[in-house]
Amino acid sequence: MSYVLGIDGGGSKTVCILMDDLHQILGRGEAGPSNYQSIGIEATLQSMQSAIHNAVEAEIIANTVNVEAVCLGLAGVGRTADIEVVKGLVQELQNNKYLPITWALQPANIVICNDAFIALIGGIGQPVGIVVAVGTGSIIFGRNHQGYTKRVGGWGYILGDEGSAYKIAVSGMNAALKSYDGREMSTNLVESFKQHLDFESIEDLIEVIYRREWGVQQIAALAPIVDFAAASGDVLANMIIDDAVKELVKATSTVIDAIFSADSVLEVVTTGSVWRSRCKMYERFTASLVNKFPKVNVILPRYEPAYGAALLALQTTQN
Amino acid sequence: MSYVLGIDGGGSKTVCILMDDLHQILGRGEAGPSNYQSIGIEATLQSMQSAIHNAVEAEIIANTVNVEAVCLGLAGVGRTADIEVVKGLVQELQNNKYLPITWALQPANIVICNDAFIALIGGIGQPVGIVVAVGTGSIIFGRNHQGYTKRVGGWGYILGDEGSAYKIAVSGMNAALKSYDGREMSTNLVESFKQHLDFESIEDLIEVIYRREWGVQQIAALAPIVDFAAASGDVLANMIIDDAVKELVKATSTVIDAIFSADSVLEVVTTGSVWRSRCKMYERFTASLVNKFPKVNVILPRYEPAYGAALLALQTTQN
């Protein structure tokens, strides 16, 4: 029997799926983060080993697991230098004697790609369409029937990430401070941030953001405050959400214009935490995009990214 | 004879001015940075001691320098906790046996304030008007004849700093990447950044900004690239500059509305690196502000902030 591994390595967790050649999921394992650029090679290797171990645990009781292909979809991986590093990781995994599996990998059976690609394949169930991935960051990635791909965004929290949780949170704090110092209309955001963060004054944001040096994830986690204010009808909060939606529609339109055509029948899958909003961000996005491209169908993910990775791995064994 | 010290403590340097009771500058010294929140108390004390030493050096040859008042204008200082820290610094300076001066300070002769306030007094020559301080960051601060003050902005590079060099640089890189991935019209900014930073691809910005973890100052130092592109007629670069000007006019208008009136005769002084632009940012700002408030006179600084600090110190000896 053919076994393949699909690995989704991200900044908060690693997911591994064990799949057979009938597309059946035989196991699924989770572990800690594996964004090696932040946490280092050793910790990444540890997370991947744990995720693989947890994924194969059940299956090895009945069968010897011989892995014939593996696909790793990792955040921020795209450049040649990154791919070389990840190839090294795969080699380490193969050398690891404690993983209860055997390996039968040819170079062609090792797929290393960006996390957006596996999110697209997992989300749609096939490698054609567009993924609009909007969590802490944002990236829009598409692939057409001819295999041409197009990426828009994904430039990170300083240079881009329009529409992301980080950007929504920062825009919310900026709007609250502008309202506080008189540049903007009154907004519930001031009270919302104060209450949520247990502040005496909205000026205490300075203390938290700069002196305690909150990181990107911590700041992004404040996006629901803006979401909730928007859902409650706050005008400034709704302007922030509308702006985020506009940026995401623009980015998605750019992918459609590049590799599809305006009247393509096409699925667009939305992934990431931002879409779980109370203020109907998903509905706003869908309405605006379908208005521009009537034959586009916006969907929620059918499967998770690690499943997409497993499908990609499997493909290499069937060529 | 009465001597006072005016100290301007910033993130890149410290300036000290020795002034007598006739408003004469008897000495001027420079030293390294003194933003204690970033570099720590010890390094700050070192910079201040050096700046004072350099300021009084010439005068002590002829006279004993007995300092009767001191004013420290420091970036980011405003909250009670900050002021207590700076009071401690002043105490340390008084205890320092190696400074060739004597001190005769009463608590009322120690003035600790925000750097925007001394920039206002130095820039205009009296403590009435508005300073529009736009360097790496941005803050707009005003004081009227009755002594009421109003601050707008100054919320730092994540939460605010509209119109600042940092924001202009980041907007420029964002526009270049949006143009590169197809979301924006073509712009010279792509080539400008590539040439200036010796990049093969504009995607190398990722490497510089995130992996080499460029700091705020390093990023802000890229603003002249946007300025130059705007001066050369690049449409996107000019939109960024226009947006920066709009934000600064808005912020200044907010101060005028708060503590002056629309027909006040009033001076607005512009300070900071951003105003030395080739693309006529100063002229754009002036035209737009004077269009809204015809009796406002926009000026370049008459004196430096440390001079303003010395004036403030002197005031405490004359009450």
Short mmCIF file of C-alpha atoms in Angstrom, two decimals, chain A residues 37 76 79 82 150-153 155-160 162 166 170 173-174 177-178 180-183 203 205-207 209-211 247 250-251 254, chain B residues 37 76 79 82 150-153 155-160 162 166 170 173-174 177-178 180-183 203 205-207 209-211 247 250-251 254:
data_model
loop_
_atom_site.label_atom_id
_atom_site.label_comp_id
_atom_site.label_asym_id
_atom_site.label_seq_id
_atom_site.Cartn_x
_atom_site.Cartn_y
_atom_site.Cartn_z
CA GLN A 37 12.59 31.38 10.13
CA GLY A 76 7.05 32.13 3.87
CA ARG A 79 12.83 31.28 -2.54
CA ASP A 82 14.29 28.43 1.73
CA LYS A 150 -0.43 33.99 -9.52
CA ARG A 151 0.26 35.36 -6.06
CA VAL A 152 -0.87 38.76 -4.79
CA GLY A 153 0.01 40.12 -1.34
CA TRP A 155 4.29 40.88 1.91
CA GLY A 156 4.08 40.76 5.69
CA TYR A 157 2.82 43.04 8.43
CA ILE A 158 5.09 46.01 7.66
CA LEU A 159 5.02 45.99 3.86
CA GLY A 160 1.55 44.65 3.14
CA GLU A 162 -3.90 44.28 3.60
CA TYR A 166 -3.00 42.60 12.15
CA VAL A 170 -3.74 48.43 13.96
CA MET A 173 -6.15 51.43 17.40
CA ASN A 174 -5.17 54.21 15.00
CA LEU A 177 -6.32 57.44 18.92
CA LYS A 178 -7.36 59.78 16.10
CA TYR A 180 -9.25 60.61 21.06
CA ASP A 181 -6.97 63.45 19.87
CA GLY A 182 -9.76 65.09 17.88
CA ARG A 183 -8.95 64.13 14.31
CA GLU A 203 -2.96 56.46 25.79
CA LEU A 205 -1.76 51.67 24.19
CA ILE A 206 1.72 53.24 23.94
CA GLU A 207 2.85 51.28 26.98
CA ILE A 209 2.56 48.26 22.03
CA TYR A 210 6.00 49.84 22.35
CA ARG A 211 7.37 49.29 25.84
CA GLU A 247 -8.34 45.51 -0.45
CA LYS A 250 -8.92 44.18 -5.29
CA ALA A 251 -6.23 41.56 -4.65
CA THR A 254 -5.91 41.03 -9.70
CA GLN B 37 13.41 54.22 27.00
CA GLY B 76 8.26 60.40 24.52
CA ARG B 79 3.56 60.61 31.81
CA ASP B 82 8.61 59.23 32.86
CA LYS B 150 -3.06 70.67 22.52
CA ARG B 151 -1.24 67.68 21.14
CA VAL B 152 -2.29 65.68 18.10
CA GLY B 153 -0.46 62.58 16.87
CA TRP B 155 1.46 57.85 18.66
CA GLY B 156 4.51 56.14 17.24
CA TYR B 157 5.29 54.15 14.12
CA ILE B 158 2.78 51.35 14.68
CA LEU B 159 -0.21 53.32 15.98
CA GLY B 160 0.21 56.64 14.18
CA GLU B 162 1.01 59.99 9.91
CA TYR B 166 8.73 56.13 8.44
CA VAL B 170 6.59 52.15 4.26
CA MET B 173 7.55 50.09 -0.37
CA ASN B 174 3.90 49.01 -0.16
CA LEU B 177 5.03 45.81 -4.09
CA LYS B 178 1.42 46.46 -5.08
CA TYR B 180 4.87 44.62 -8.74
CA ASP B 181 2.10 42.10 -7.98
CA GLY B 182 -0.37 43.84 -10.27
CA ARG B 183 -2.63 45.72 -7.88
CA GLU B 203 10.91 40.87 -3.39
CA LEU B 205 12.56 43.82 0.54
CA ILE B 206 11.26 40.86 2.55
CA GLU B 207 14.81 39.80 3.34
CA ILE B 209 12.77 44.30 6.41
CA TYR B 210 11.93 41.06 8.20
CA ARG B 211 14.95 38.78 8.31
CA GLU B 247 -2.76 64.04 7.25
CA LYS B 250 -5.71 67.64 9.19
CA ALA B 251 -3.70 67.24 12.40
CA THR B 254 -7.35 69.91 14.74
#
